[in-house]
Amino acid sequence: MAQKKAHEVDRWLARPEPEYPIVLIYGPDRGLVSERSRRFAQGTGLPLDDPFTVVRLEAGEVEQQPGRLSDEVRTVPMFSDRRLIWVKSAANQKALVADVAALIKEPPTDCIVLIEGGDLRKGAGLRSTVEGGKNAMALPCYADDGRGIDAVIDEALEKAGLRIALDARQALKANLGGDRLATRGELEKLALYCTGQSEISAEDVRLLIGDVAGLSTDEAVDAVITGQFRDFDSTFKRFLSAGNPPFLILSATLRQIHALQIMRRAMDANGQPASSAVASARPPVFFSRRKIVETALTRWNATSLQNAADRLQAAILRTRQKPALAEPIARQALIALAVEGARGRR
């Protein structure tokens, strides 16, 4: 059976075996699935921006057009010696499973098939088909354990030229690990906040990731994500008048945007309504905020959420570079997002 255990996946991706032209990367940690899929795709050496060489398909397209995957795989490469067919949002679509089974029987010789799947339980059709194939490899992605989180922390902070104190690392690890994308988002935010420092302290971690900051900023964050820009402005002023730094609202909003990205991916991948995505969110959304988060998910799509995250990260960096202008920088960025949220309503 061609499959790897969770702790063996990174080692295999470092040196993938060419006798497996069909690769399934799946698991509950959607961020890690996405990260490893991109890593595998980059490792093929093919130009990922060339639509003739790298063909991206949604599993829904394959389901609606039975045989589509097989047809793409059998197409002769025109501008390279190989092609990559990258299928996203795979679950247990019948047409997809049938196409994969056919390809396992007659494996492609000049094409690589990468399938990016969700949380496929043992015995699920797609997972069983790949695991039972001689020419296919199944790679699971589960939430990071302590060692995995340490590795991600070290990689992110080394890139930023930062060290982290032991007590800060322990506090940080206690709040990370559920989703690789969310973990990297928190680490990027921490690195931005600590720009210019040599070492990250436990106090830095508490300010950015601790629950105390989240509780005090919920009202402002909710106004931003639901497009209530007038309510946001009054809340923002009250928050600052209490002596709180504007950075905390930027940080809390970025954390909420990352959470929305995870839920939005679940909606897009599985065709879930917002209510189901919120109900299954981990960590769970507090009951009193569920309607607010559901509303936000109907107003923000994957692209607008990514744009919002980019805007917030840029604003965080500017507040560190120009602390005297932190208040107007934060207000301008957050008001712009609130206006975007209001547009989503229309």
Coordinates of C-alpha atoms in Angstrom, one line a residue:
M1 CA 0.0 0.0 0.0
A2 CA 1.4 3.4 -1.0
Q3 CA 1.0 5.7 1.9
K4 CA 3.1 7.5 4.5
K5 CA 2.5 8.1 8.1
A6 CA 2.1 11.8 9.1
H7 CA 5.6 12.1 10.5
E8 CA 7.1 10.7 7.2
V9 CA 5.4 13.1 4.8
D10 CA 8.0 16.0 4.9
R11 CA 10.8 13.5 4.4
W12 CA 9.1 12.1 1.4
L13 CA 8.3 15.5 -0.1
A14 CA 12.0 16.4 0.2
R15 CA 12.7 13.5 -2.2
P16 CA 9.5 12.4 -3.9
E17 CA 9.8 9.0 -5.7
P18 CA 9.1 9.3 -9.4
E19 CA 7.4 5.9 -9.6
Y20 CA 4.3 7.5 -8.0
P21 CA 2.8 9.8 -10.6
I22 CA -0.5 10.1 -8.7
V23 CA -0.2 11.9 -5.3
L24 CA -3.0 12.6 -2.9
I25 CA -2.4 15.1 -0.1
Y26 CA -5.3 15.2 2.4
G27 CA -6.2 15.8 6.0
P28 CA -8.1 18.0 8.5
D29 CA -5.4 20.6 8.6
R30 CA -6.4 22.5 5.4
G31 CA -3.5 25.0 5.8
L32 CA -0.9 22.2 5.9
V33 CA -2.6 20.4 2.9
S34 CA -2.3 23.6 0.9
E35 CA 1.3 24.3 2.0
R36 CA 2.5 20.7 1.2
S37 CA 0.6 20.6 -2.1
R38 CA 2.4 23.8 -3.3
R39 CA 5.7 22.4 -2.1
F40 CA 5.2 19.2 -4.1
A41 CA 4.1 21.2 -7.2
Q42 CA 7.2 23.4 -6.9
G43 CA 9.3 20.3 -6.5
T44 CA 8.3 19.1 -10.0
G45 CA 10.3 21.9 -11.5
L46 CA 7.4 22.8 -13.8
P47 CA 6.4 26.5 -14.3
L48 CA 3.3 26.8 -12.1
D49 CA 2.2 30.0 -14.0
D50 CA 2.1 28.2 -17.4
P51 CA -1.5 27.1 -18.0
F52 CA -0.3 24.7 -20.8
T53 CA 2.0 22.8 -18.5
V54 CA 0.2 23.1 -15.2
V55 CA -3.6 22.5 -15.4
R56 CA -5.6 23.4 -12.3
L57 CA -9.0 21.7 -11.8
E58 CA -11.6 21.9 -9.1
A59 CA -13.0 18.5 -8.1
G60 CA -16.5 19.9 -8.8
E61 CA -15.5 20.3 -12.5
V62 CA -14.4 16.7 -12.6
E63 CA -17.6 15.6 -11.0
Q64 CA -19.7 17.5 -13.5
Q65 CA -17.7 16.2 -16.5
P66 CA -16.9 12.5 -16.0
G67 CA -13.7 11.6 -17.7
R68 CA -12.4 15.1 -17.7
L69 CA -9.4 14.2 -15.5
S70 CA -8.5 11.2 -17.7
D71 CA -8.7 13.4 -20.8
E72 CA -6.4 16.0 -19.3
V73 CA -3.9 13.4 -18.2
R74 CA -3.8 11.8 -21.7
T75 CA -3.2 15.1 -23.5
V76 CA 0.3 15.1 -25.0
P77 CA 2.5 17.8 -23.6
M78 CA 3.3 20.5 -26.2
F79 CA 5.9 22.7 -24.5
S80 CA 7.6 20.5 -22.0
D81 CA 8.3 16.8 -21.4
R82 CA 5.7 16.5 -18.6
R83 CA 2.5 18.2 -17.4
L84 CA 1.1 18.6 -13.9
I85 CA -2.7 18.2 -13.3
W86 CA -3.5 19.8 -10.0
V87 CA -7.0 18.9 -8.6
K88 CA -8.2 20.9 -5.6
S89 CA -11.1 20.6 -3.1
A90 CA -11.3 16.8 -3.6
A91 CA -13.6 14.8 -1.4
N92 CA -15.3 11.6 -2.5
Q93 CA -16.8 12.7 -5.8
K94 CA -17.8 9.6 -7.7
A95 CA -16.4 10.8 -11.1
L96 CA -13.1 11.7 -9.5
V97 CA -12.7 8.4 -7.8
A98 CA -13.6 6.6 -11.0
D99 CA -11.0 8.6 -13.0
V100 CA -8.3 8.1 -10.4
A101 CA -9.0 4.3 -10.4
A102 CA -8.7 4.2 -14.1
L103 CA -5.4 6.1 -14.0
I104 CA -4.0 3.8 -11.4
K105 CA -4.7 0.8 -13.8
E106 CA -3.0 2.7 -16.6
P107 CA -0.6 5.2 -15.0
P108 CA 0.4 8.2 -17.0
T109 CA 4.0 8.3 -18.3
D110 CA 4.4 12.0 -19.1
C111 CA 2.0 13.6 -16.5
I112 CA 1.9 14.0 -12.7
V113 CA -1.5 14.1 -11.0
L114 CA -1.6 16.1 -7.7
I115 CA -4.9 15.8 -5.7
E116 CA -5.5 18.2 -2.9
G117 CA -8.1 16.7 -0.6
G118 CA -10.0 17.4 2.6
D119 CA -10.4 15.3 5.7
L120 CA -10.8 11.9 4.2
R121 CA -11.5 9.2 6.8
K122 CA -10.1 5.7 6.6
G123 CA -12.2 3.7 4.1
A124 CA -13.3 6.8 2.1
G125 CA -13.5 6.1 -1.6
L126 CA -10.8 8.4 -2.8
R127 CA -8.4 7.7 0.0
S128 CA -8.9 3.9 -0.3
T129 CA -8.4 4.0 -4.1
V130 CA -5.1 5.9 -3.8
E131 CA -3.8 3.9 -0.9
G132 CA -4.5 0.6 -2.7
G133 CA -2.8 1.7 -6.0
K134 CA 0.8 0.6 -6.8
N135 CA 1.5 3.8 -8.7
A136 CA -0.2 6.3 -6.3
M137 CA 0.9 7.8 -3.0
A138 CA -1.3 9.1 -0.1
L139 CA 0.1 11.7 2.2
P140 CA -1.9 12.6 5.4
C141 CA -1.8 16.1 7.0
Y142 CA -2.8 16.3 10.6
A143 CA -2.6 19.2 13.1
D144 CA 1.0 19.9 14.2
D145 CA 2.3 18.3 17.4
G146 CA 4.7 20.0 19.7
R147 CA 7.8 19.1 17.6
G148 CA 6.1 20.2 14.4
I149 CA 5.0 23.5 15.9
D150 CA 8.6 24.1 17.1
A151 CA 9.9 23.6 13.6
V152 CA 7.4 26.0 12.1
I153 CA 8.2 28.6 14.8
D154 CA 11.9 28.3 14.2
E155 CA 11.5 28.6 10.4
A156 CA 9.4 31.7 10.6
L157 CA 11.4 33.5 13.2
E158 CA 14.8 32.6 11.7
K159 CA 13.6 34.1 8.4
A160 CA 12.7 37.3 10.3
G161 CA 16.0 37.4 12.1
L162 CA 14.4 36.9 15.6
R163 CA 15.0 34.8 18.6
I164 CA 12.3 33.8 21.1
A165 CA 12.6 33.4 24.9
L166 CA 11.8 30.0 26.3
D167 CA 8.7 31.2 28.3
A168 CA 7.5 33.0 25.2
R169 CA 7.9 29.9 23.1
Q170 CA 5.8 27.9 25.6
A171 CA 3.1 30.5 25.6
L172 CA 3.1 30.7 21.8
K173 CA 2.9 26.9 21.4
A174 CA -0.2 26.8 23.7
N175 CA -2.0 28.9 21.2
L176 CA -0.9 27.4 17.9
G177 CA -1.2 24.1 16.0
G178 CA -4.8 23.7 14.9
D179 CA -4.2 24.8 11.3
R180 CA -0.9 25.4 9.5
L181 CA -2.2 28.5 7.7
A182 CA -3.5 30.0 10.9
T183 CA -0.2 29.2 12.6
R184 CA 1.9 30.9 9.9
G185 CA -0.5 33.9 10.0
E186 CA 0.0 34.3 13.8
L187 CA 3.8 34.0 13.4
E188 CA 3.9 36.5 10.6
K189 CA 1.9 38.9 12.7
L190 CA 4.3 38.3 15.7
A191 CA 7.3 38.9 13.5
L192 CA 5.9 42.2 12.2
Y193 CA 5.1 43.4 15.7
C194 CA 8.6 42.6 16.9
T195 CA 10.4 44.2 14.0
G196 CA 13.5 45.9 15.3
Q197 CA 13.8 43.7 18.4
S198 CA 16.4 40.9 18.8
E199 CA 14.2 38.6 20.9
I200 CA 10.5 38.0 21.4
S201 CA 9.3 38.1 25.0
A202 CA 6.3 36.4 26.7
E203 CA 4.7 39.8 26.9
D204 CA 4.9 40.2 23.2
V205 CA 3.1 36.9 22.7
R206 CA 0.5 37.8 25.3
L207 CA -0.3 41.0 23.6
L208 CA -0.7 39.4 20.2
I209 CA -2.2 36.0 20.8
G210 CA -3.6 36.0 24.4
D211 CA -7.3 35.9 25.1
V212 CA -7.3 39.1 27.2
A213 CA -6.6 41.2 24.1
G214 CA -9.3 39.3 22.1
L215 CA -12.0 39.9 24.6
S216 CA -11.4 43.7 24.8
T217 CA -11.5 44.2 21.0
D218 CA -14.3 41.9 19.9
E219 CA -16.8 44.8 19.5
A220 CA -14.5 46.7 17.2
V221 CA -13.5 43.6 15.2
D222 CA -17.2 42.6 14.8
A223 CA -18.0 46.0 13.4
V224 CA -15.2 45.8 10.9
I225 CA -16.1 42.3 9.5
T226 CA -19.8 43.1 9.2
G227 CA -19.4 46.5 7.6
Q228 CA -20.7 48.6 10.5
F229 CA -18.1 51.4 9.9
R230 CA -19.9 54.0 11.9
D231 CA -20.1 51.7 14.9
F232 CA -16.5 50.8 14.4
D233 CA -15.4 54.5 14.5
S234 CA -17.1 55.1 17.9
T235 CA -15.8 51.8 19.3
F236 CA -12.3 52.6 18.1
K237 CA -12.4 56.0 19.8
R238 CA -13.6 54.5 23.1
F239 CA -10.9 51.8 22.9
L240 CA -8.1 54.4 22.5
S241 CA -9.5 56.7 25.2
A242 CA -9.1 53.9 27.7
G243 CA -5.3 54.0 27.0
N244 CA -5.2 50.9 24.8
P245 CA -2.7 50.9 21.8
P246 CA -4.3 50.8 18.3
F247 CA -2.1 47.9 17.4
L248 CA -4.3 45.5 19.5
I249 CA -7.3 46.0 17.3
L250 CA -5.2 45.5 14.1
S251 CA -3.9 42.3 15.6
A252 CA -7.3 41.0 16.7
T253 CA -8.8 41.8 13.3
L254 CA -6.1 39.9 11.5
R255 CA -6.6 37.0 13.8
Q256 CA -10.4 37.0 13.0
I257 CA -9.6 37.3 9.2
H258 CA -7.4 34.2 9.4
A259 CA -10.2 32.3 11.2
L260 CA -12.7 33.4 8.5
Q261 CA -10.3 32.2 5.8
I262 CA -10.3 28.7 7.3
M263 CA -14.1 28.7 7.5
R264 CA -14.5 30.1 4.0
R265 CA -12.2 27.4 2.6
A266 CA -14.5 24.8 4.2
M267 CA -17.6 26.5 2.6
D268 CA -16.0 26.6 -0.8
A269 CA -14.5 23.1 -0.7
N270 CA -17.6 21.3 0.6
G271 CA -20.4 23.5 -0.5
Q272 CA -21.3 24.2 3.2
P273 CA -23.5 27.1 4.2
A274 CA -22.0 29.6 6.5
S275 CA -23.9 28.3 9.5
S276 CA -22.4 24.8 9.1
A277 CA -18.8 26.2 8.7
V278 CA -19.2 28.2 11.9
A279 CA -20.7 25.3 13.8
S280 CA -17.8 23.0 12.9
A281 CA -15.1 25.7 13.4
R282 CA -12.1 24.7 15.7
P283 CA -11.6 26.4 18.1
P284 CA -15.4 26.8 18.4
V285 CA -16.9 30.3 17.8
F286 CA -18.5 31.6 21.0
F287 CA -22.3 31.2 20.9
S288 CA -23.1 34.9 21.1
R289 CA -20.9 35.7 18.1
R290 CA -22.0 32.9 15.7
K291 CA -24.6 35.1 13.9
I292 CA -22.0 37.8 13.4
V293 CA -19.4 35.4 12.0
E294 CA -22.0 33.8 9.7
T295 CA -22.9 37.3 8.4
A296 CA -19.2 38.0 7.8
L297 CA -18.8 34.8 5.8
T298 CA -21.6 35.7 3.4
R299 CA -19.9 39.1 2.7
W300 CA -16.3 38.1 2.3
N301 CA -15.0 35.6 -0.3
A302 CA -11.6 33.9 -0.4
T303 CA -10.0 36.7 -2.5
S304 CA -11.4 39.6 -0.4
L305 CA -10.2 37.9 2.8
Q306 CA -6.7 37.5 1.5
N307 CA -6.7 41.1 0.4
A308 CA -7.9 42.1 3.9
A309 CA -5.1 40.0 5.5
D310 CA -2.5 41.7 3.3
R311 CA -3.8 45.1 4.2
L312 CA -3.7 44.4 7.9
Q313 CA -0.2 43.0 7.8
A314 CA 1.0 46.1 5.9
A315 CA -0.7 48.3 8.5
I316 CA 0.9 46.5 11.4
L317 CA 4.3 46.9 9.8
R318 CA 3.7 50.7 9.3
T319 CA 2.6 51.1 12.9
R320 CA 5.9 49.6 14.0
Q321 CA 7.9 51.7 11.6
K322 CA 6.1 54.9 12.5
P323 CA 4.7 54.6 16.1
A324 CA 3.8 58.3 16.2
L325 CA 1.3 57.7 13.4
A326 CA 0.0 54.3 14.7
E327 CA -3.5 55.7 15.4
P328 CA -4.3 57.1 12.0
I329 CA -2.6 54.2 10.2
A330 CA -4.7 51.7 12.1
R331 CA -8.0 53.7 11.8
Q332 CA -7.5 54.2 8.0
A333 CA -6.9 50.4 7.4
L334 CA -9.8 49.3 9.6
I335 CA -12.3 51.8 8.2
A336 CA -11.4 50.7 4.7
L337 CA -12.1 47.1 5.7
A338 CA -15.4 48.0 7.3
V339 CA -16.4 49.8 4.1
E340 CA -15.5 46.7 2.2
G341 CA -17.6 44.6 4.5
A342 CA -20.5 47.0 3.9
R343 CA -20.1 46.6 0.1
G344 CA -20.3 42.8 0.6
R345 CA -23.8 43.3 2.0
R346 CA -25.0 44.8 -1.3

